[in-house]
XYZ file of C-alpha atoms in Angstrom:
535
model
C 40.617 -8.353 24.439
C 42.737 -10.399 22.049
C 41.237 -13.913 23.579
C 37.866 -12.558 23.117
C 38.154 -11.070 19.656
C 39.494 -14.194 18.683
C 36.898 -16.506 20.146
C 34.587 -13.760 18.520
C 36.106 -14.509 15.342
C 35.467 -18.579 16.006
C 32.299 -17.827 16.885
C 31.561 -15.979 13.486
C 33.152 -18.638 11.178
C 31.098 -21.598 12.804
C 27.713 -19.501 12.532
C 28.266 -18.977 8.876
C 29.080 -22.127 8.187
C 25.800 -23.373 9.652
C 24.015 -20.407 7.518
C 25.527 -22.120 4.600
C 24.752 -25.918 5.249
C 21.347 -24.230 6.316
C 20.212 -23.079 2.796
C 17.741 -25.426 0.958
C 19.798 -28.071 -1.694
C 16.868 -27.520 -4.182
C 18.896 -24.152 -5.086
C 22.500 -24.264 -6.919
C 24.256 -21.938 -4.605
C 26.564 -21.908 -7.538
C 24.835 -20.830 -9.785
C 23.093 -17.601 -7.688
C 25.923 -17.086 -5.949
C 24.229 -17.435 -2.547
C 26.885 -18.553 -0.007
C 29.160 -16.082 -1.025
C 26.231 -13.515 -0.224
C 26.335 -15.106 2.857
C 29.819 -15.131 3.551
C 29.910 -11.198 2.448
C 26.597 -10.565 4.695
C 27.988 -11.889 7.798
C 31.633 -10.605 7.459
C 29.671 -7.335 7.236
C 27.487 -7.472 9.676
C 30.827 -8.855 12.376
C 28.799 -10.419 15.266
C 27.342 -13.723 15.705
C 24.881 -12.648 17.893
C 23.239 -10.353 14.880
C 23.879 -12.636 12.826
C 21.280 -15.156 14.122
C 18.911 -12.310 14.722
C 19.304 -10.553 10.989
C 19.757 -13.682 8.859
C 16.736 -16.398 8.749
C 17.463 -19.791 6.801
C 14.628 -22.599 5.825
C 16.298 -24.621 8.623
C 16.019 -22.181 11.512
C 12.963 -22.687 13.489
C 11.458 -18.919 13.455
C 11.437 -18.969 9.580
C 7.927 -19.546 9.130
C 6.627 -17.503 11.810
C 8.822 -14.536 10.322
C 7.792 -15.197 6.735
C 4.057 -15.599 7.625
C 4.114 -12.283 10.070
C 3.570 -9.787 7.208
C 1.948 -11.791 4.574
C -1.354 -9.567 4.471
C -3.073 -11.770 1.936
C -3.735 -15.609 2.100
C -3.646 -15.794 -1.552
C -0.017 -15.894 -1.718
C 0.823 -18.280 1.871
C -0.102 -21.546 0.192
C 1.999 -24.567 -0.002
C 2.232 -23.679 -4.226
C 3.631 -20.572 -3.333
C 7.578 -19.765 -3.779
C 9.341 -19.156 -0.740
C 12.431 -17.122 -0.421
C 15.761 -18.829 0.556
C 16.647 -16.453 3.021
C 14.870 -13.520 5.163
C 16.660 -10.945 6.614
C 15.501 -8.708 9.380
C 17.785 -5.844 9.653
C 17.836 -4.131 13.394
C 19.987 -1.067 12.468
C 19.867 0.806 8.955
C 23.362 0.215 8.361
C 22.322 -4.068 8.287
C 20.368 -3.075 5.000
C 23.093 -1.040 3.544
C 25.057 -4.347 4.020
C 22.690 -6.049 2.918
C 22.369 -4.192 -0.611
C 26.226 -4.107 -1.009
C 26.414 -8.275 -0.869
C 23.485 -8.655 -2.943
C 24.496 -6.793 -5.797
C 27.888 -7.872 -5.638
C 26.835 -11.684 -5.813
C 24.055 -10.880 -7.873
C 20.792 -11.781 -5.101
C 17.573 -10.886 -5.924
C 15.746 -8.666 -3.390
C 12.219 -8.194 -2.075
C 11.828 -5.016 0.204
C 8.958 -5.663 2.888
C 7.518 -3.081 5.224
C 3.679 -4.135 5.924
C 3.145 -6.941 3.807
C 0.184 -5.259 2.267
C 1.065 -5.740 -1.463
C -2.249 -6.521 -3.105
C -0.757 -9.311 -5.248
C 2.084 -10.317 -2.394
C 5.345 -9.306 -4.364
C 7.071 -7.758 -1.190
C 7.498 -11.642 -0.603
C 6.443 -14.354 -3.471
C 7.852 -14.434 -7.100
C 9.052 -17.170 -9.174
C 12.674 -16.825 -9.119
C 15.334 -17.519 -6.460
C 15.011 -14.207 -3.690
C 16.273 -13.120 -0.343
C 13.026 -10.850 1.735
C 14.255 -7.955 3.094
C 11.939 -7.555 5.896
C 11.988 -4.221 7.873
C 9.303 -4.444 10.468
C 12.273 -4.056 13.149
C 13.044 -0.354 11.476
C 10.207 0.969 12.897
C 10.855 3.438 15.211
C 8.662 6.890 15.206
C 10.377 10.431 16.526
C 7.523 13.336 16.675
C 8.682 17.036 16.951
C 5.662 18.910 17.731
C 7.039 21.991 17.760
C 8.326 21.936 13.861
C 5.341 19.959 13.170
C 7.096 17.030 11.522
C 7.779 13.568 12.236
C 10.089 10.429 11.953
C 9.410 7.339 10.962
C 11.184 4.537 10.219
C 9.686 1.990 7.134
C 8.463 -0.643 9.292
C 6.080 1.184 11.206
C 2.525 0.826 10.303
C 0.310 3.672 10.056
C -1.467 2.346 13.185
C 2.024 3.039 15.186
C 1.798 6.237 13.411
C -1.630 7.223 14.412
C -1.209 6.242 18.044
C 2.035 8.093 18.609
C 0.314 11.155 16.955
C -2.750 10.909 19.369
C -0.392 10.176 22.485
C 1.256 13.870 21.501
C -1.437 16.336 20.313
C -5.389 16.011 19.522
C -5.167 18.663 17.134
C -2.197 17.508 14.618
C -2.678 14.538 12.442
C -1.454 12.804 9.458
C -3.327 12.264 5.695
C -2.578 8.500 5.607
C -5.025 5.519 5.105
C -7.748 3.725 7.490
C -5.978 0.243 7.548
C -3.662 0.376 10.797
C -1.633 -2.477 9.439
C -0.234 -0.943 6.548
C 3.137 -0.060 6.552
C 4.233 3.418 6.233
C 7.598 1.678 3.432
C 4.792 0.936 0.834
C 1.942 3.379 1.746
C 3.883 6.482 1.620
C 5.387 5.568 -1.322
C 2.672 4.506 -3.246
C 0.847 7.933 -2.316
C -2.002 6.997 0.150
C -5.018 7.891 0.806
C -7.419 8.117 3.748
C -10.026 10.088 5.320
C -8.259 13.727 5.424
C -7.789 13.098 1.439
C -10.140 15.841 0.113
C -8.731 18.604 3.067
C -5.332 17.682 2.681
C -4.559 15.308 -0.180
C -2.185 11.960 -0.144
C 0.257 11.037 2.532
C 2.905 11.270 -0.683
C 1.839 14.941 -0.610
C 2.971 15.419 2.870
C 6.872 13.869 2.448
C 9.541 16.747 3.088
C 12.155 14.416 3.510
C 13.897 10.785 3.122
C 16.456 8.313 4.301
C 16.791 5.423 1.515
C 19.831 2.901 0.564
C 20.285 3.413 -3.158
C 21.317 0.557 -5.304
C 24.725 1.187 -4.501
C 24.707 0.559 -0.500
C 25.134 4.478 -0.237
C 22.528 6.109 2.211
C 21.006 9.048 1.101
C 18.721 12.300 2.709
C 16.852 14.125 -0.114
C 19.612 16.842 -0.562
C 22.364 14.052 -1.640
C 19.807 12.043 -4.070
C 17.995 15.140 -6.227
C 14.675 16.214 -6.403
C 14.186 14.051 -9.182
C 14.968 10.849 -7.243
C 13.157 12.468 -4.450
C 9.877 12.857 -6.750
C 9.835 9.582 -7.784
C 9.592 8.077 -4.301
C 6.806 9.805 -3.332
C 4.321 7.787 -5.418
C 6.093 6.035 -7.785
C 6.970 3.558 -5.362
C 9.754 3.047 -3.812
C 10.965 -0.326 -4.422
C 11.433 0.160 -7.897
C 14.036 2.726 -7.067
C 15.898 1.994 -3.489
C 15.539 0.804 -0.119
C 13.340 3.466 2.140
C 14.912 3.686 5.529
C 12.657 6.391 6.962
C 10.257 9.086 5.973
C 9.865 12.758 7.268
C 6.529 14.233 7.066
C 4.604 17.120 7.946
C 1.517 17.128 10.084
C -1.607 18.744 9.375
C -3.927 20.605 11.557
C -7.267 19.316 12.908
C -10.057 20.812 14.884
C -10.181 19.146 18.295
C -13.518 17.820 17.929
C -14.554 15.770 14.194
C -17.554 13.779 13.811
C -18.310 10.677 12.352
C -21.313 9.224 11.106
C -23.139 5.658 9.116
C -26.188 5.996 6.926
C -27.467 2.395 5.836
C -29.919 1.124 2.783
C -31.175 -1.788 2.238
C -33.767 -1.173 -0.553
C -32.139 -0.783 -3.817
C -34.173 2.054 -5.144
C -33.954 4.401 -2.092
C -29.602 3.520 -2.242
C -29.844 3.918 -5.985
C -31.078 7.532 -5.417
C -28.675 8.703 -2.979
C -25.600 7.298 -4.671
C -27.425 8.752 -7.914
C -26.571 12.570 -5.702
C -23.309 11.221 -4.337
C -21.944 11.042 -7.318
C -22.530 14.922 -8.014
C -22.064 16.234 -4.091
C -19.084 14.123 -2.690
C -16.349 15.626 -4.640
C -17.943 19.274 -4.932
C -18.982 20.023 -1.250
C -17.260 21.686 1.708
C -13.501 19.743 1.605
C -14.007 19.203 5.448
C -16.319 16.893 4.541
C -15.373 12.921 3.295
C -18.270 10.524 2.859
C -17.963 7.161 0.972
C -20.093 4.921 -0.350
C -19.477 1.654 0.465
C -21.418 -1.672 -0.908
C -21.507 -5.225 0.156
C -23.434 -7.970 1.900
C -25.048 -8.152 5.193
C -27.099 -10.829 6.637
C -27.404 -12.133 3.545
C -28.681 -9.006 1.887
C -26.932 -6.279 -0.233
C -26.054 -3.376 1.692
C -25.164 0.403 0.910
C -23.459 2.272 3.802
C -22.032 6.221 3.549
C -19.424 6.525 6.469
C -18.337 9.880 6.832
C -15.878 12.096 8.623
C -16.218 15.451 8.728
C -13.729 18.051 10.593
C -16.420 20.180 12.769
C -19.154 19.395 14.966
C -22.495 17.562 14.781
C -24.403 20.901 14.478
C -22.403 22.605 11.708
C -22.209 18.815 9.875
C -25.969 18.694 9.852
C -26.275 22.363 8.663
C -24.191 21.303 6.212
C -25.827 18.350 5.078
C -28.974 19.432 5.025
C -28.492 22.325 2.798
C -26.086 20.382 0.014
C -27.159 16.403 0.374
C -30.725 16.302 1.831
C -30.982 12.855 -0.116
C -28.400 11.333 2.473
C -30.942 11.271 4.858
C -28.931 12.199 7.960
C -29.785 12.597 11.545
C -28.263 13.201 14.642
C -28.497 9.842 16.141
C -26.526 8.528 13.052
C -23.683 10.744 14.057
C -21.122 10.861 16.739
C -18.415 13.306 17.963
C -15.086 12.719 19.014
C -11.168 12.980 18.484
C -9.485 12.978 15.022
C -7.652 9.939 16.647
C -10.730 8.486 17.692
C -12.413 8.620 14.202
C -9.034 6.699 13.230
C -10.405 3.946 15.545
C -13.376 4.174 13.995
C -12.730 4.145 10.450
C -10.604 1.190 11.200
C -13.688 -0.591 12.629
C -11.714 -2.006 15.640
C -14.703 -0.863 17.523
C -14.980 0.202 21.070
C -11.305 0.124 22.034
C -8.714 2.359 23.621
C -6.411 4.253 20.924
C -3.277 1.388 21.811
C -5.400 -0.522 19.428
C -3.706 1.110 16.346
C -0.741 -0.269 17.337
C -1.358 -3.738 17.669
C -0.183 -5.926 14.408
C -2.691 -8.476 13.184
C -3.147 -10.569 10.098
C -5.420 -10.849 7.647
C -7.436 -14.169 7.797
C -9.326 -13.843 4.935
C -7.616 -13.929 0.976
C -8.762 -11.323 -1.656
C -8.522 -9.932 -4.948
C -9.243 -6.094 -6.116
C -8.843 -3.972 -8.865
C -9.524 -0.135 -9.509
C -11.123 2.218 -11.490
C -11.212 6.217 -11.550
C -14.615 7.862 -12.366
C -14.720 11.279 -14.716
C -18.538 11.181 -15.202
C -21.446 10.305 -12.893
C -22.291 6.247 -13.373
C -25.781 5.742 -14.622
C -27.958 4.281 -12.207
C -28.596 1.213 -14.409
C -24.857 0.371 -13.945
C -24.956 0.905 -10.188
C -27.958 -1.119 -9.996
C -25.897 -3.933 -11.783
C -23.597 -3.623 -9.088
C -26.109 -4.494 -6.617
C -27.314 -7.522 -8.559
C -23.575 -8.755 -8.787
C -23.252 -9.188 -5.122
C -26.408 -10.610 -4.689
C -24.755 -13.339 -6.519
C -23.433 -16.623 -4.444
C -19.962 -15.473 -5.226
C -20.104 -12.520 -3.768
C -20.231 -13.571 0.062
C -17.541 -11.401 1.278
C -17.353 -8.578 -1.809
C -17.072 -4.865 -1.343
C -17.143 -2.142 -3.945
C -15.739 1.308 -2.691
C -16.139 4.508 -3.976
C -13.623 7.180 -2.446
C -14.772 10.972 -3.319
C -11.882 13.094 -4.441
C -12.309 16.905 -5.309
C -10.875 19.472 -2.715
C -7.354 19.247 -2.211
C -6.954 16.231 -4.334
C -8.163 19.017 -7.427
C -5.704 21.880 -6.590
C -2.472 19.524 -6.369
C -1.114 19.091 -10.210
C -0.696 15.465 -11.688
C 2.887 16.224 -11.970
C 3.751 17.266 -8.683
C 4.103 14.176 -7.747
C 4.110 10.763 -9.136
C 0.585 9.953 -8.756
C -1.262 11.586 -11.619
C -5.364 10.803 -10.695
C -5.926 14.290 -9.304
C -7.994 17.105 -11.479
C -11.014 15.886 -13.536
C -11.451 12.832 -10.498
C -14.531 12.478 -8.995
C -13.990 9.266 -7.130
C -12.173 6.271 -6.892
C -13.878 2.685 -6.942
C -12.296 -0.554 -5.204
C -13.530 -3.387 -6.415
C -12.915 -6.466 -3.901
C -13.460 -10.319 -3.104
C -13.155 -12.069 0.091
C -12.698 -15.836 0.573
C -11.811 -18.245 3.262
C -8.316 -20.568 2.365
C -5.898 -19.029 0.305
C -5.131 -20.673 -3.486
C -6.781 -23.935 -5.466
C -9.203 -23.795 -7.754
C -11.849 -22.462 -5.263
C -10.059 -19.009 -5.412
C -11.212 -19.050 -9.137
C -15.009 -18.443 -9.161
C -14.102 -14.992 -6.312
C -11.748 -13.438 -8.823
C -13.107 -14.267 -11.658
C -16.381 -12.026 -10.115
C -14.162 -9.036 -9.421
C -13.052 -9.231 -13.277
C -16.464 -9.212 -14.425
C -17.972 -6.590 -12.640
C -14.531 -4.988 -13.527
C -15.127 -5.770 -17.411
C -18.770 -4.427 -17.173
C -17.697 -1.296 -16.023
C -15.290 -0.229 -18.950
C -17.845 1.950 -20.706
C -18.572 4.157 -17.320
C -14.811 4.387 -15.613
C -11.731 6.838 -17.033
C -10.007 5.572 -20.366
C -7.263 6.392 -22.328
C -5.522 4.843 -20.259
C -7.853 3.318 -18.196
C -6.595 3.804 -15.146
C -5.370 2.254 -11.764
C -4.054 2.892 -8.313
C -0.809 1.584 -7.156
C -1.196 0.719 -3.997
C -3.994 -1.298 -5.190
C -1.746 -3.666 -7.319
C -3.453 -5.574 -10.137
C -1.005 -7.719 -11.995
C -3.781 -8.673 -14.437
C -2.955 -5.049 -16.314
C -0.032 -6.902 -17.587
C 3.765 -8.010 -16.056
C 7.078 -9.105 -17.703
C 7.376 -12.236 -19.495
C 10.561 -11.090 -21.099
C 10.394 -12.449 -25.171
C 11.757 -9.979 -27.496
C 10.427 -6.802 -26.336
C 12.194 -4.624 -23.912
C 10.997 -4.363 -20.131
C 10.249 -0.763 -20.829
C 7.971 -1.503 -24.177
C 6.746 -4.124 -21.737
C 6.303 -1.649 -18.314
C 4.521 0.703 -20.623
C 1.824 -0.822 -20.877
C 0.653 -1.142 -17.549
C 2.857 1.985 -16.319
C 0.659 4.279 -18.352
C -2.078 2.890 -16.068
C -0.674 3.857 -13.090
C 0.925 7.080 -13.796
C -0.372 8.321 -17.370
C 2.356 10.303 -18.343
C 4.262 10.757 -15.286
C 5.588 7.178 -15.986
C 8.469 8.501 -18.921
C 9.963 10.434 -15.860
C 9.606 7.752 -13.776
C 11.833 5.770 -16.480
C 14.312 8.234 -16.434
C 14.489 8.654 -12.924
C 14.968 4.790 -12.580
C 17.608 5.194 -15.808
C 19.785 7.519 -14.076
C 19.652 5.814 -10.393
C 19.419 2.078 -10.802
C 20.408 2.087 -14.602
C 21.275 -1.821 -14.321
C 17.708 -2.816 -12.822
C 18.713 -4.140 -9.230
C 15.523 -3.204 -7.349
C 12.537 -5.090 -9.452
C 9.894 -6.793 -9.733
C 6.985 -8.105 -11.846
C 5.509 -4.391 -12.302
C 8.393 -1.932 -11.221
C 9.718 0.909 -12.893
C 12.149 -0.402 -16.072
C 15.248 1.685 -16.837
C 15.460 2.362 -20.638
C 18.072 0.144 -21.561
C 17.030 -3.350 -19.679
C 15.916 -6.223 -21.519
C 16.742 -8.280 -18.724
C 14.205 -11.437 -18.279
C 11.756 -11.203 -14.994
């Protein structure tokens, strides 16, 4: 046992030294300190065999592959765009814990990645020397039926989610969003929103419990880090405050049998009408009811779509209809019933596929840019019709704007409850996106620069005071730290008001009292009060 602890020992020493020879020249290892994070990592970690599979250098062979699994957006996997000098992919929770401990003792900047689905990629890009912390091998899912809760680990995507779910139980389900490669790390945190929003409200909303690593390596359930730390994860996001190892959440009931349904227009004045109604219907009828408006290009001509869920059966949903929203137009052969899981399949537009189909990770080909608005007040129809003439523009190819209706549950939840204030006085959300093929150059220009002016044009009609903005769809043209002579909170301000109105002054004293010297940040997170440190 000696022998072999020894030879273990050899074994260990030789691997590290690689690591170190491994790391790229064009970084002074001096100056961030990065082979004695090394050195610290691997004596914590005490096994060459994890080693190689936790700790990813330039050198090795899978570092591209591993780097380009979870980057979600094009934009940011160009040859112009900074890579990180090491990734590490964690197998056990205790790896990150390590992992957090050497980092802030040599001073390492971190980026925390669960999906990869960071609208403006900073769960892996930013200008300054960083180590990924990738946890797509946390990812494990543990369902108790019975207590109607689940387990799940940060590296699951809602997908994995969904499928396990629908493996279990048709009737129990989870308020999450209709992208099946979003991770749950980011998602949850951020507050998320899908389908079941107007029944049941955000995923955030649903969170009775945590596991995170707080900037001092210590692991913590929601009993040992406060409700206030507890709040602040649940739609504040996350990285701004810890590590999230896991989330518990609670399930939701649904009937066993949903519908969904597509109503299509092509002719600007008949879509102008019924998204004229929308706008006073969608967030005021029956809350088992969710129908979005959804605009964009097809076959070369502008298109208005209204998918729809609703949590009953075709004969009840037309009843329904009928009575509240005859302008929709809907008929029977435009609807079709089915599992909740199913309608996840659906919404996900996978198409005619078994349920395993959630589970399957994939990456996005195409790069984009969005922004987001809340609405108070119906839109005239001379701005919607605007719309329509924007994407009829040669720019606006791939473009989508979506309006999400709130209302219902959304309504009764207070903007203090949690972290994510856009509830009450909401009508709907709108997601304004581009599409284009090839990532960065000066090509990318003309796509966002559409999204900013149909953005721009819609000031007047959208929520103000602040104007305001969804974090999970990231914008980093509201503003990000430049450092100067401000402080990073005068600085986060500005934009934080954005996303949280005033939620955002207890998000600074949450972050103040947890992570007081700033170690989890980035180019938007949460600034403690006394940090003037320099992004």
């Amino acid at each position: 046992m000696k022998l072999k602890s020894f030879l273990s020992s050899i074994l260990l020493s030789f691997t590290t030294i690689f690591l170190l020879i491994s790391l790229p020249h064009s970084v002074s290892a001096n100056q961030y300190n990065h082979t004695g994070f090394l050195q610290c990592l691997s004596f914590r970690l005490n096994d060459s065999n994890i080693v190689s599979k936790v700790i990813h250098t330039p050198n090795d062979s899978s570092f591209s592959s591993v780097l380009s699994l979870s980057i979600q957006n094009p934009r940011f996997s160009t040859p112009g765009t900074p890579k990180p000098v090491l990734i590490l992919t964690p197998v056990q929770p205790s790896h990150v814990q390590s992992a957090v401990k050497c980092a802030r003792r040599f001073g390492i900047h971190i980026r925390t990645r669960s999906g990869g689905h960071d609208y403006e990629g900073l769960s892996y890009a930013t200008h300054k020397p960083f180590v990924i912390l990738d946890l797509t091998n946390l990812r494990s899912i543990t369902i108790d039926v019975d207590n109607r809760s689940v387990w799940v680990q940060t590296g699951a995507t809602i997908g994995e989610l969904y499928y396990e779910l629908g493996k279990k139980n048709n009737t129990l389900a989870f308020p999450a969003g209709v992208c099946p490669t979003v991770g749950v790390g980011g998602h949850f945190s951020g507050g998320g929103y899908g389908t079941l929003l107007r029944k049941h409200g955000l995923a955030a909303d649903h969170v009775i419990d945590a596991r995170v690593v707080d900037a001092r390596g210590r692991v913590l359930e929601r009993r040992e880090m406060g409700e206030d730390f507890f709040w602040a994860i649940r739609g504040g996001g996350g990285s701004s405050f810890c590590v999230v190892l896991s989330w518990k959440i609670g399930l939701v009931d649904v009937p066993s049998t949903v519908t969904v349904f597509n109503v299509t227009e092509f002719e600007e004045q008949s879509a102008l009408k019924v998204i004229h109604r929308w706008q006073f219907v969608s967030d005021k009828v029956s809350d088992d009811l969710f129908v979005r408006v959804m605009l964009q290009r097809y076959k070369n001509l502008v298109r208005a779509s209204f998918p729809g869920l609703y949590l009953g059966s075709v004969k009840s949903l037309l009843e329904l209809v009928n009575r509240e929203f005859p302008e929709l137009g809907l008929e029977e052969k435009d609807c079709k019933e089915m599992s909740w899981i199913e309608s996840v399949v659906w919404f996900a537009e996978l198409g005619d596929v078994p349920i395993d189909a959630l589970g399957k990770r994939t990456r996005a080909s195409l790069a984009f840019k969005a922004k987001s608005d809340f609405v108070q007040e119906p839109i005239p129809e001379t701005s919607i019709s605007n719309m329509w003439r924007r994407l009829q523009e040669p720019e606006a190819e791939r473009a989508q704007l979506i309006f999400t209706p709130f209302g219902g549950k959304m309504s009764e939840i207070g903007e203090y409850e949690t972290p994510f204030p856009h509830r009450e006085g909401n009508m709907y959300e709108i997601q304004y996106l581009n599409y284009w093929r090839g990532g960065g150059g000066e090509e990318k220009e003309k796509y966002m620069r559409w999204v900013e002016r149909v953005y721009d044009e819609m000031s007047e009609f959208v929520a103000r005071f602040p104007r305001g903005a969804y974090i999970n769809l990231r914008d980093l043209d509201l503003g990000m730290y430049v450092g100067g002579k401000r402080s990073k909170y005068e600085e986060g301000k500005s934009w934080g008001v954005k996303y949280f109105k005033n939620n955002f002054e207890r998000l600074v004293r949450v972050k103040t009292s947890v992570d007081p010297f700033d170690f989890f940040c980035d180019e938007q997170s949460i600034p403690p009060f006394s940090s003037v440190e320099v992004m």
